[in-house]
CSV table of C-alpha atoms in Angstrom, one decimal:
chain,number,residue,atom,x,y,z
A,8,UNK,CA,16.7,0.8,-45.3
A,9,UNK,CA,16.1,1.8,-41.7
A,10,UNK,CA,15.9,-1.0,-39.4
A,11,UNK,CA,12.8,-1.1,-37.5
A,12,UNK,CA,12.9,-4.5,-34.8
A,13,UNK,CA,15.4,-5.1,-33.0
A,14,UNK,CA,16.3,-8.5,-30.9
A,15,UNK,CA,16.1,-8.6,-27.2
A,16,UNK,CA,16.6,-10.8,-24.7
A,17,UNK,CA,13.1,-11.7,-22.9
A,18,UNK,CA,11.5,-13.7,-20.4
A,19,UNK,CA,9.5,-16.7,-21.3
A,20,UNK,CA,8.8,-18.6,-18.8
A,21,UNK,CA,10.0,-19.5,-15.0
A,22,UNK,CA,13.6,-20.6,-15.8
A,23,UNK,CA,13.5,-19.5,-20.0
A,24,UNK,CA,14.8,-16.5,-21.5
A,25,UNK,CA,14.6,-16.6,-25.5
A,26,UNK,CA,16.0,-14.0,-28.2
A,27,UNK,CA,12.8,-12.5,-29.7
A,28,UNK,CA,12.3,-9.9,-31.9
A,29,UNK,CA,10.1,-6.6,-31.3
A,30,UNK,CA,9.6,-3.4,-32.5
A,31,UNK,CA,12.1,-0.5,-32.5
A,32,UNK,CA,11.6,1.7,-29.7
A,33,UNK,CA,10.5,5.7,-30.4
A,34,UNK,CA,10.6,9.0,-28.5
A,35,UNK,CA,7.2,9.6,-27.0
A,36,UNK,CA,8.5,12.2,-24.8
A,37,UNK,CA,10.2,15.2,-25.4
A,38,UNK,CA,12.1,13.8,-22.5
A,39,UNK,CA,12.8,10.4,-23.6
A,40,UNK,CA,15.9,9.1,-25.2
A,41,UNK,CA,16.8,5.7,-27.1
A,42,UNK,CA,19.8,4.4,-26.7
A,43,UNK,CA,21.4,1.1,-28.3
A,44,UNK,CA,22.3,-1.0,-26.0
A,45,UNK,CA,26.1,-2.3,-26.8
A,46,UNK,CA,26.8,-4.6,-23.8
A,47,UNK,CA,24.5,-6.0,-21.0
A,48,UNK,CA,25.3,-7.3,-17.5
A,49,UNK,CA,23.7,-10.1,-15.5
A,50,UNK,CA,22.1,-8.6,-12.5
A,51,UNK,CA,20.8,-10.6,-9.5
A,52,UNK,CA,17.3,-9.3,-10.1
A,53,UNK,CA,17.4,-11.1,-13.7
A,54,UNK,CA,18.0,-14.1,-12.0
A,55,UNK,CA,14.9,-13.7,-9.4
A,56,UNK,CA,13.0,-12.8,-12.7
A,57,UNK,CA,14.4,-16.4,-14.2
A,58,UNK,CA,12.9,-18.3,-10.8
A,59,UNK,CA,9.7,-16.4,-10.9
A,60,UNK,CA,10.4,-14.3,-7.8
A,61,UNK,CA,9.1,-11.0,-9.1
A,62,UNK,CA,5.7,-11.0,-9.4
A,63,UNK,CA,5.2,-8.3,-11.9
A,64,UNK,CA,8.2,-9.3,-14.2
A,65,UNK,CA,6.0,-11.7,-16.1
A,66,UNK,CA,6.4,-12.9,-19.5
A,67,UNK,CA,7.0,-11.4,-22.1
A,68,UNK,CA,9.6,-8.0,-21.0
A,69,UNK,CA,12.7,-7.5,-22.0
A,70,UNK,CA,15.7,-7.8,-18.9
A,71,UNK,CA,18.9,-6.1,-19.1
A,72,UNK,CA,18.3,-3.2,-17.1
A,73,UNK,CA,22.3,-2.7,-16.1
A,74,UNK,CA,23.8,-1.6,-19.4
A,75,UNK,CA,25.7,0.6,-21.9
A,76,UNK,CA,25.1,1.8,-25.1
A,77,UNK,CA,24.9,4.6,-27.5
A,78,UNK,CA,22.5,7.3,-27.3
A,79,UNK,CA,20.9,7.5,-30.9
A,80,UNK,CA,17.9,9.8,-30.5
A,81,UNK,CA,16.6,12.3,-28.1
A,82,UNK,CA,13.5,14.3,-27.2
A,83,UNK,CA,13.5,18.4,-27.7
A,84,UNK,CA,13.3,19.1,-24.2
A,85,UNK,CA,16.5,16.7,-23.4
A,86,UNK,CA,19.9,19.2,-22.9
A,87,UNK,CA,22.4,16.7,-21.2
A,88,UNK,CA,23.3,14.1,-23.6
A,89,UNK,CA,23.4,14.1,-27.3
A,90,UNK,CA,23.3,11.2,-30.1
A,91,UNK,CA,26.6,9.5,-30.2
A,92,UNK,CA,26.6,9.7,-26.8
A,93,UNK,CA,28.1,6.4,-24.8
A,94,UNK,CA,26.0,6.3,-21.4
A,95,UNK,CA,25.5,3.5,-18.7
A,96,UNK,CA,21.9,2.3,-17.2
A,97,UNK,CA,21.1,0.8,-14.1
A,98,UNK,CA,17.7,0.2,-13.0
A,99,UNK,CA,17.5,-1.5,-9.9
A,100,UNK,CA,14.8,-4.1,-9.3
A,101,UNK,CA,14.5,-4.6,-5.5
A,102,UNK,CA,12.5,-7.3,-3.9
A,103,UNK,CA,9.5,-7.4,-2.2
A,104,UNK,CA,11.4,-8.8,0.8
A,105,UNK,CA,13.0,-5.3,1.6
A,106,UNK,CA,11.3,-3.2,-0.4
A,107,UNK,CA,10.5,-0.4,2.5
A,108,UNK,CA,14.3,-1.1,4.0
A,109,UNK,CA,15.7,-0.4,0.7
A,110,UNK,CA,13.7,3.4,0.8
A,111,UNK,CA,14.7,4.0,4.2
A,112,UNK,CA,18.1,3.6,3.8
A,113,UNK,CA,17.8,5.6,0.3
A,114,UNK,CA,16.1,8.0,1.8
A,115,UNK,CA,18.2,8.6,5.4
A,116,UNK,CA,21.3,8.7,3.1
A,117,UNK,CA,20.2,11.3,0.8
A,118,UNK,CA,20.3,8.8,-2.0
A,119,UNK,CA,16.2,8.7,-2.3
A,120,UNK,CA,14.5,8.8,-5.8
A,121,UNK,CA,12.4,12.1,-6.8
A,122,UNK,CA,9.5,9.7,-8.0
A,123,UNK,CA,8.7,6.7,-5.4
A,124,UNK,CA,6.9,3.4,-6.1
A,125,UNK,CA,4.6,2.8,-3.0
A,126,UNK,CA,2.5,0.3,-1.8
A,127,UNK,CA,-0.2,1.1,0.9
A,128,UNK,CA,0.6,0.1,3.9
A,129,UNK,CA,4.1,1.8,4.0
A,130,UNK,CA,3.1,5.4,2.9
A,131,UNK,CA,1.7,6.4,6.1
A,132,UNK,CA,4.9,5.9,8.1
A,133,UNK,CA,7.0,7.6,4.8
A,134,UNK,CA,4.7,10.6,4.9
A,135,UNK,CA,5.3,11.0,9.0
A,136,UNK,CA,8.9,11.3,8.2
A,137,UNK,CA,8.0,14.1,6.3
A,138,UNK,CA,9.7,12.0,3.1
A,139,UNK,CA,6.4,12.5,0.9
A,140,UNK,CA,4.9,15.1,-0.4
A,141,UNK,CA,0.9,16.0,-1.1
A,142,UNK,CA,0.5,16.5,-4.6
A,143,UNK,CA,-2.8,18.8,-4.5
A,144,UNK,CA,-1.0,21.7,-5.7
A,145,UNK,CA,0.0,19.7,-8.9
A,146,UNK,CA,-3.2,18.2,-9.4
A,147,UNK,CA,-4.5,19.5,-13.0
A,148,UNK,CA,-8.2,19.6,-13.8
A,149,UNK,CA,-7.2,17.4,-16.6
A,150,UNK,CA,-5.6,15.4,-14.0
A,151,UNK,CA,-8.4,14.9,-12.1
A,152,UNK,CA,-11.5,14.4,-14.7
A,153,UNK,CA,-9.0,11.4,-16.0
A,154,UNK,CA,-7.3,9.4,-13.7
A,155,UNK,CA,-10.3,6.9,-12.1
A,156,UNK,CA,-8.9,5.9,-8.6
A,157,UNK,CA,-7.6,9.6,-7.1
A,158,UNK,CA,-9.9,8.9,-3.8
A,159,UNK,CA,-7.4,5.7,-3.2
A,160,UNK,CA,-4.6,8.2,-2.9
A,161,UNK,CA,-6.2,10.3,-0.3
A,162,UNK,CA,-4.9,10.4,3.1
A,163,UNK,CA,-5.6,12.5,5.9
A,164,UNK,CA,-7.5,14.7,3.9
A,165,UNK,CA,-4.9,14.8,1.3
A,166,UNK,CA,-3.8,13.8,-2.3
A,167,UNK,CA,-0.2,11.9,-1.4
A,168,UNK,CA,-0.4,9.5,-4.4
A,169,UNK,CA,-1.3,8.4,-7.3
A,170,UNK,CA,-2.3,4.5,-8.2
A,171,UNK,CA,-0.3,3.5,-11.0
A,172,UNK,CA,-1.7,-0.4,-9.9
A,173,UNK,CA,-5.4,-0.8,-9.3
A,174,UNK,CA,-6.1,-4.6,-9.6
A,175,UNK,CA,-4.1,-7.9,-10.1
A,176,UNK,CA,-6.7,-9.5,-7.6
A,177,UNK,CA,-5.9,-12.5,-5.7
A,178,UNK,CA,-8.3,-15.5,-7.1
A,179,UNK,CA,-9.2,-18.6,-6.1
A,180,UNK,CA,-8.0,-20.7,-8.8
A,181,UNK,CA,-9.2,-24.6,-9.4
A,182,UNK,CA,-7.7,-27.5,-11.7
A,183,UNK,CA,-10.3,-28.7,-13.9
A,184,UNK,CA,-9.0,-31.9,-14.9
A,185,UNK,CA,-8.3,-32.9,-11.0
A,186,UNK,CA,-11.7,-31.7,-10.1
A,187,UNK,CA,-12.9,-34.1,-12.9
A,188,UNK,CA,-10.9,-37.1,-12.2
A,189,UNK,CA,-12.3,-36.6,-8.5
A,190,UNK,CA,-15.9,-37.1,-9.7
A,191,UNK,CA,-16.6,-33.0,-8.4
A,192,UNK,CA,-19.0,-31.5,-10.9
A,193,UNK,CA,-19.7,-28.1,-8.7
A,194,UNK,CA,-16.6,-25.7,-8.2
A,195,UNK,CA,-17.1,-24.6,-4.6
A,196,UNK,CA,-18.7,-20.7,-3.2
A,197,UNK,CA,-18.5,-21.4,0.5
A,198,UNK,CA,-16.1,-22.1,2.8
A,199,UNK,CA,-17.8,-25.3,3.8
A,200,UNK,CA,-18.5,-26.3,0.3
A,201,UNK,CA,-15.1,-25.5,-0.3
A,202,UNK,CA,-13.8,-27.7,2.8
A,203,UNK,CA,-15.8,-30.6,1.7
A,204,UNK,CA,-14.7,-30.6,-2.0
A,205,UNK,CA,-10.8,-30.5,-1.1
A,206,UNK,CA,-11.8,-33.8,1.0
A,207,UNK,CA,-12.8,-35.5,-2.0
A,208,UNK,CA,-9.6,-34.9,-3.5
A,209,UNK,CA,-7.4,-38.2,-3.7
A,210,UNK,CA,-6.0,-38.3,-7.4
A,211,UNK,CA,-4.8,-36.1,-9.8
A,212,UNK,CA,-5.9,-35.9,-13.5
A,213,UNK,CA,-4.5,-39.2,-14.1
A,214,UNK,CA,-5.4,-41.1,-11.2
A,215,UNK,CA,-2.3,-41.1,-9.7
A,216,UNK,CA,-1.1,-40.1,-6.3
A,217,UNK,CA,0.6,-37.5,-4.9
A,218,UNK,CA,-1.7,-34.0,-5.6
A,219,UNK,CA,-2.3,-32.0,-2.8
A,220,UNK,CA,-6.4,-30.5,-2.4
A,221,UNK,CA,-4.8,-27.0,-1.3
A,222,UNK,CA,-1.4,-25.2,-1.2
A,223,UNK,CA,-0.7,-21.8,0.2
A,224,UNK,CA,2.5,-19.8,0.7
A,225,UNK,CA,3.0,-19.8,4.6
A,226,UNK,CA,7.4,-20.6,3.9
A,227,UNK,CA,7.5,-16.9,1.4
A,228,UNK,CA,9.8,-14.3,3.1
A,229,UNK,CA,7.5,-11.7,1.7
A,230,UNK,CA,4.5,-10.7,3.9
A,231,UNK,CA,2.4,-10.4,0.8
A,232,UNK,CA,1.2,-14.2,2.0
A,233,UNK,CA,-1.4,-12.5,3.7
A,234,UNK,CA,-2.9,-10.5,0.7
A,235,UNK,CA,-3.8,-14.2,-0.9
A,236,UNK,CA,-4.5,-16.5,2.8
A,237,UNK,CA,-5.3,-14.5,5.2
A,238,UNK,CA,-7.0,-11.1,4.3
A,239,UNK,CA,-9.2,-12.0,2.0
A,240,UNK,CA,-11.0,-14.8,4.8
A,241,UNK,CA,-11.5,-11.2,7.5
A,242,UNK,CA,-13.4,-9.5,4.7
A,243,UNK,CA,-15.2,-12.7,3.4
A,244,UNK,CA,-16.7,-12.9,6.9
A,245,UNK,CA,-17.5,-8.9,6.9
A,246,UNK,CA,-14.5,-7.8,8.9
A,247,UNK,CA,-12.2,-4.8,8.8
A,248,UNK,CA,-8.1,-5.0,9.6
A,249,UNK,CA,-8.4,-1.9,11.4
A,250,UNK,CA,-11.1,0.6,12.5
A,251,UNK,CA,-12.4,3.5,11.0
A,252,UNK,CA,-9.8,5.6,12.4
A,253,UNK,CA,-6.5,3.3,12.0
A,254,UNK,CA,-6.2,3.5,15.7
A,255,UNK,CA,-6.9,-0.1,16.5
A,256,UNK,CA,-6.2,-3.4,15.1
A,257,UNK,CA,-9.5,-5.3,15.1
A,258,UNK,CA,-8.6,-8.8,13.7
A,259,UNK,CA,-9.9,-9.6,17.6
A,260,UNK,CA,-13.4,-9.1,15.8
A,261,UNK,CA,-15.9,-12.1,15.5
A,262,UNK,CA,-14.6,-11.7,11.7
A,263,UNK,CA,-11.4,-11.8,13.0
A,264,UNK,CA,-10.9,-14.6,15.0
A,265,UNK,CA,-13.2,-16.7,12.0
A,266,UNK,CA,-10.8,-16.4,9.6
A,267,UNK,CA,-8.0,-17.4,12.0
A,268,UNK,CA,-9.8,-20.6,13.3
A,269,UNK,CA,-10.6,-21.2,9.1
A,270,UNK,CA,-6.5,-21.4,8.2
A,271,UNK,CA,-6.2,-23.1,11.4
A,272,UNK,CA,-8.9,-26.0,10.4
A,273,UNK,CA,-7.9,-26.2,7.4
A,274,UNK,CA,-4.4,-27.3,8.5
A,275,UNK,CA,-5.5,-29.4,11.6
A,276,UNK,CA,-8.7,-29.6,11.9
A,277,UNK,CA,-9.7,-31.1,8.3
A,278,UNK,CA,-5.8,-31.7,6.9
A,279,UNK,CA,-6.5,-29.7,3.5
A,280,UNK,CA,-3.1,-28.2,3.7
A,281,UNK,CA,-0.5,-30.2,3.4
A,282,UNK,CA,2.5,-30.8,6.3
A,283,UNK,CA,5.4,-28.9,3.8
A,284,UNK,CA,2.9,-25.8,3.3
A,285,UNK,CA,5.2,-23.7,6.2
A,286,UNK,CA,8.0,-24.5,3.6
A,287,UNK,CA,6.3,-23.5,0.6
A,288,UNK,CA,6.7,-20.4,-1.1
A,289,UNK,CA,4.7,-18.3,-3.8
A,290,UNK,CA,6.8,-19.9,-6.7
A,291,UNK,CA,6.6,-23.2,-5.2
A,292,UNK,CA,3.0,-22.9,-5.5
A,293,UNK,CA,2.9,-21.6,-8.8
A,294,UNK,CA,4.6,-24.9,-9.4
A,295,UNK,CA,2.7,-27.3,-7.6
A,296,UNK,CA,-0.6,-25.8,-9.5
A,297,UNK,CA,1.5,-25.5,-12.9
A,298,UNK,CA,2.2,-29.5,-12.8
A,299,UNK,CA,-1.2,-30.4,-12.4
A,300,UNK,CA,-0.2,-31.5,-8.1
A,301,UNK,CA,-2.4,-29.4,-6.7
A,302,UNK,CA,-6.4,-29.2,-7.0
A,303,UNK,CA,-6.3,-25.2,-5.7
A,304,UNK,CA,-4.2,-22.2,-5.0
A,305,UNK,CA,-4.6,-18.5,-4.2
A,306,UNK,CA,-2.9,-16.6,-7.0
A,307,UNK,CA,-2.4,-12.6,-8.0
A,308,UNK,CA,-4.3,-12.6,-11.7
A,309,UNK,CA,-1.0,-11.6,-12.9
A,310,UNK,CA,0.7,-14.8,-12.3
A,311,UNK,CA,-1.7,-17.0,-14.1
A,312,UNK,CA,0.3,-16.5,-17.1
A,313,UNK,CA,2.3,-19.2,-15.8
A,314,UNK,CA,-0.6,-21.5,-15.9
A,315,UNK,CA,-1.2,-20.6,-19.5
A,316,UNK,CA,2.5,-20.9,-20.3
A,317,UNK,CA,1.9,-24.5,-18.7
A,318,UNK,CA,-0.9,-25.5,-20.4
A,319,UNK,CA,-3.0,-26.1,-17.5
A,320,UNK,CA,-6.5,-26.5,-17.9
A,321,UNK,CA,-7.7,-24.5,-14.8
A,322,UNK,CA,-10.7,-22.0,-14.1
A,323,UNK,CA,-11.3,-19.5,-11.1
A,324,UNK,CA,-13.7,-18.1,-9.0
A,325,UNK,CA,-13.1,-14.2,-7.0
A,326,UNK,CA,-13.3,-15.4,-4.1
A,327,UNK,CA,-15.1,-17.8,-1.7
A,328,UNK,CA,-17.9,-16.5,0.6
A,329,UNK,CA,-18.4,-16.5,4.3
A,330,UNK,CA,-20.4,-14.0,4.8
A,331,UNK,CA,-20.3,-12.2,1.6
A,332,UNK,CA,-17.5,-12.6,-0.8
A,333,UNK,CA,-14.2,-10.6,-0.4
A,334,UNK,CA,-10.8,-10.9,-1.9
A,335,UNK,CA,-7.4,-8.3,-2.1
A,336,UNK,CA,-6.7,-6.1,-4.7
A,337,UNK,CA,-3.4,-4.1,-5.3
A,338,UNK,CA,-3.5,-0.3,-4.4
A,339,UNK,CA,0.4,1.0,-5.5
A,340,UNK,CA,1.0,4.2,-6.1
A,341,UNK,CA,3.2,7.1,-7.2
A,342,UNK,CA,4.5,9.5,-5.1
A,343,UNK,CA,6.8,12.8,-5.1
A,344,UNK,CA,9.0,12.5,-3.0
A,345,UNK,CA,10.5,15.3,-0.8
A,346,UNK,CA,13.9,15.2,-1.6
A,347,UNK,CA,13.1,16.0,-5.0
A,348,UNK,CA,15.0,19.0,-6.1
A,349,UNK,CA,12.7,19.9,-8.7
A,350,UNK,CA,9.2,18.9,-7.7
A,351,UNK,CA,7.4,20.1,-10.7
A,352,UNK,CA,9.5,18.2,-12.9
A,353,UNK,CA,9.1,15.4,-11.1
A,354,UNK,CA,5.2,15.5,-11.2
A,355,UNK,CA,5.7,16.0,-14.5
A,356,UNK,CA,7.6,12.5,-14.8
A,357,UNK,CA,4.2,11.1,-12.9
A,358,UNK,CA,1.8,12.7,-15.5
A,359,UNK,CA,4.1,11.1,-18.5
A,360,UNK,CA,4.1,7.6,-16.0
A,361,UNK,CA,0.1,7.9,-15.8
A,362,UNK,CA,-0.4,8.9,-19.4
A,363,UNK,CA,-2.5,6.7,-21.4
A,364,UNK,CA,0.2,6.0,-24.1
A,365,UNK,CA,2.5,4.7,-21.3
A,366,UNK,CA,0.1,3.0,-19.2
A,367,UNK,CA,-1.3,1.2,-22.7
A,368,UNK,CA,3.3,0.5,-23.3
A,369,UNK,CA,2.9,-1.3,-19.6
A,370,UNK,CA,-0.1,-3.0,-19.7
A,371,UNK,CA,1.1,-5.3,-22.8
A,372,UNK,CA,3.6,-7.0,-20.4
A,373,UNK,CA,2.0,-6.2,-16.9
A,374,UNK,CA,-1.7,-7.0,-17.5
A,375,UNK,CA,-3.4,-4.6,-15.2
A,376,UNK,CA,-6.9,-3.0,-15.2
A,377,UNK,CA,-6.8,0.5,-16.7
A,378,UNK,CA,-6.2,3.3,-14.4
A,379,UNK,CA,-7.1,6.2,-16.7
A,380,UNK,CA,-10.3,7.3,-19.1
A,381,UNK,CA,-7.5,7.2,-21.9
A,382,UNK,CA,-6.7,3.9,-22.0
A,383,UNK,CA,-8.6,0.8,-23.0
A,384,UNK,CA,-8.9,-2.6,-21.2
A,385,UNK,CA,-6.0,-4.8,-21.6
A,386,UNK,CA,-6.1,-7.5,-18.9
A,387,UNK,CA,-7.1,-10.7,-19.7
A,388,UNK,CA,-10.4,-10.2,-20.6
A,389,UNK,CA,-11.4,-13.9,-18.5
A,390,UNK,CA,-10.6,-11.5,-15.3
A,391,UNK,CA,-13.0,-8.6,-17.0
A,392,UNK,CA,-15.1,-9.7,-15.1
A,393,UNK,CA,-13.6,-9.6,-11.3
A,394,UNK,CA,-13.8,-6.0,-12.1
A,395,UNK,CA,-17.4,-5.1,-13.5
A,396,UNK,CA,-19.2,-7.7,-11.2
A,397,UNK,CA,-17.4,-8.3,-8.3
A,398,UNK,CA,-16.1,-4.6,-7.4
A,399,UNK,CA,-17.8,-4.4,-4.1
A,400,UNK,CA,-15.4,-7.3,-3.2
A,401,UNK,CA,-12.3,-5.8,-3.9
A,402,UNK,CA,-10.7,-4.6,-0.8
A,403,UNK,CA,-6.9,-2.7,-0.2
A,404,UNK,CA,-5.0,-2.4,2.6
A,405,UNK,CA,-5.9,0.9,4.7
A,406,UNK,CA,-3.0,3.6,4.9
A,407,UNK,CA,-2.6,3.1,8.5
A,408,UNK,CA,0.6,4.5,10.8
A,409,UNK,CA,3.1,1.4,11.7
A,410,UNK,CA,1.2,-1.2,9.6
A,411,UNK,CA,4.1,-2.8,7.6
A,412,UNK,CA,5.5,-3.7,11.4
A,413,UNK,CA,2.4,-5.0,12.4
A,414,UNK,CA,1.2,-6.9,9.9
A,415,UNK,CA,5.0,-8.5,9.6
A,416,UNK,CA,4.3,-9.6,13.6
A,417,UNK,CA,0.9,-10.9,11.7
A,418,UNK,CA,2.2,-13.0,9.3
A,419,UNK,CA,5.1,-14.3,11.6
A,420,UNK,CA,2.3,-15.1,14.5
A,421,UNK,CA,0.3,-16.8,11.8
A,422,UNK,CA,3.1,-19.0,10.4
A,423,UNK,CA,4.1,-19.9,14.1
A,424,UNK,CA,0.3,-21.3,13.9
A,425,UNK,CA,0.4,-23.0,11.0
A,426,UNK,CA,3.6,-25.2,12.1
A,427,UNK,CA,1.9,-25.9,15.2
A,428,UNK,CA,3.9,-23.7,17.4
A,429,UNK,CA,1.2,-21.4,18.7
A,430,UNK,CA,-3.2,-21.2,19.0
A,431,UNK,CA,-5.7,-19.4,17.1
A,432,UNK,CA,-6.3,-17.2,20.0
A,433,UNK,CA,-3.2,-16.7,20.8
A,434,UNK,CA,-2.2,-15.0,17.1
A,435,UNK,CA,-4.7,-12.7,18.2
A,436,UNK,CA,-4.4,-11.4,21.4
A,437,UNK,CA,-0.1,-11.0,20.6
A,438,UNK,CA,-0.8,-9.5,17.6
A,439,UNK,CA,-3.5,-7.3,18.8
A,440,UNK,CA,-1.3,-6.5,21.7
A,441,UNK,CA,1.8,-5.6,19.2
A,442,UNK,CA,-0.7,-3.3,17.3
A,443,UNK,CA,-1.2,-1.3,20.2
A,444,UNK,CA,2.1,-0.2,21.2
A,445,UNK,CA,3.0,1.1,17.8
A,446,UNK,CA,-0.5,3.0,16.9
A,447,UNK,CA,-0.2,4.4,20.6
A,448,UNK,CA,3.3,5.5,19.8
């Protein structure tokens, strides 16, 4: 009787890998191949997934991207192996941390993938070294009546990528139970409203001691801090990163230099955040909210799982409101890369990445908006909503030359602040100042 599950080894939880069954694989592709997997290495990305250091590894996939096996089926348009086949498989997972230093150093070696994984604010400076390609010429009709976000992958005039991630907003998200225990019947909109609820916050469910109003991720190595804690407070008070034209910084906006003086109050001025938050990172966060010792956190939608998994009893808001409400929302994207040396093929990998069927394979382990007509919703449907009603505050990073440099001067200014080391005004004008030299470049 042919066998049709299979045991794998999976990811539970932060620190918990289980044996669980799931379905057989099968060719959806006349490109694909299945191969049984005889022996399985333990990579150093699988032991980032187990502490919860890759954001979009949540639970529920299957790890053991470095292995061997025997191939036992294969598409009709696949020449160069054959079932009985032994291969070996190595996916590399690279961290956020040096994501963009990994590429360069793929790419200047001649070692560069044909298909890149891209996130906004490094595109610009790939597509200058001439490492990108535009895709317009491989754009089908089909193409474009399907796929929703194309106008995110437009830059200078033309179509350099494709968003494979539209979503996983960063939320504002509240522990009931503490809120309760504190006698606070109204979750907070405003930033004052918001400042003067944290202040009530002395206990935690129980009564007990020791929860913290607020936590944020100022000790992360990653720059993406500033997509949950500092972003999202330019563009609640109407502000823009850059201008129109990418050719100037403009966090020295009244915008600008609100959000600054917020984080900056809410460390000194008002004590919300706690002395260790320059030491805390994204999974100590996740952590702190998880065991019910913190009242509020910023967190991706994607990562709630682990509140679920912890059987918090927690609720969220989009974002707070200054002026207007405004929160981050991912932008990544596909790209062909130059040193393909068979571009076509390699767009065709793209159109199988962005198909429906694939996307739908995806989204059951990485819960994502849909970014295609021929897919249905399959986020959690409690975050449905961030999408239908609060799209007007979902903001990405602009494609803008140099920006991964400046915004890592950004978050390094910012964290000088938050341990005391440096003013609100000062984060400006140095950044600003930093900004300048490499968009004049």
């Amino acid at each position: 009787m042919e066998v049709k599950s299979m045991l794998t080894y999976t990811y539970v939880s932060k620190g918990t890998f289980a044996l669980m069954e799931k379905p057989k694989p099968v060719l959806q592709h006349e490109r694909d191949a299945i191969v049984k997997v005889t022996l399985a290495s333990i990579c150093s990305s699988d032991l980032h997934i187990k502490h919860g250091s890759v954001p979009r590894a949540v639970p529920g996939i299957t790890v053991g991207h470095e292995m061997v096996g025997i191939v036992e089926e294969v598409g009709s348009a696949v020449t160069n192996v054959k079932p009985g086949d032994r291969v070996t498989v190595n996916v590399e997972i690279v961290p956020w941390g040096n994501y963009e230093e990994k590429y360069l150093t793929g790419i200047t070696s001649g070692q560069g993938p044909d298909v890149g994984y891209m996130y906004m604010e490094m595109i610009t400076d790939f597509i200058d070294m001439g490492a990108v390609e535009p895709l317009d010429e491989y754009l089908t009709d089909a193409d474009k009546d399907n796929l929703l976000y194309l106008a995110n992958g437009v830059i200078r005039g033309k179509q350099y990528c494709l968003p494979i991630v539209v979503g996983n907003a960063c939320v504002m998200c509240y522990n009931k139970d503490i809120l309760e225990a504190n006698g606070i019947t109204e979750i907070p909109s405003t930033w004052d409203e918001f400042i003067e609820t944290c202040k009530q916050i002395k206990v935690d469910a129980s009564g007990g001691a020791g929860v913290y109003p607020f936590v944020q991720r100022w000790g992360n190595p990653s720059i993406s801090t500033l997509n949950a804690s500092f972003y999202p407070y330019v563009w609640q008070n109407g502000g823009q990163l850059f201008n129109e034209q990418g050719t100037a910084m403009t966090i020295d906006s009244e915008a600008g230099r609100a959000a600054v003086q917020f984080l900056y109050d809410l460390r000194f001025t008002h004590g919300i955040l706690p002395d260790i938050v320059t030491s805390l990172t994204e999974d100590d966060c996740i952590s702190y909210f998880s065991e019910g010792k913190a009242a509020f956190v910023e967190m991706e939608t994607t990562n709630t799982a682990n509140f679920d998994a912890a059987g918090v009893n927690w609720g969220f808001i989009t974002s707070l409101t200054g002026q207007t409400k405004g929160t981050f929302v991912a932008s990544d994207s596909l790209v062909l890369m130059s040193g393909a040396e068979d571009k076509a093929l390699a767009y065709q990998l793209i159109q199988h990445m962005l198909s429906g069927p694939s996307m739908t394979q995806y989204h059951q382990s990485a819960k994502f908006a849909p970014i295609g007509k021929d897919e249905d919703y399959h986020d959690n449907p409690a975050f449905e909503s961030v999408y239908a009603e609060d799209g007007a505050a979902l903001h990405s990073l602009p494609a803008v030359k140099g920006s991964s440099k400046i915004y890592d001067t950004l978050y390094k200014n910012l964290q000088l602040m938050m341990m005391g080391e440096m003013k609100p005004d000062d984060v400006i004008s140095e950044t600003v100042a930093y900004a300048g030299t490499i968009l004049n470049e």
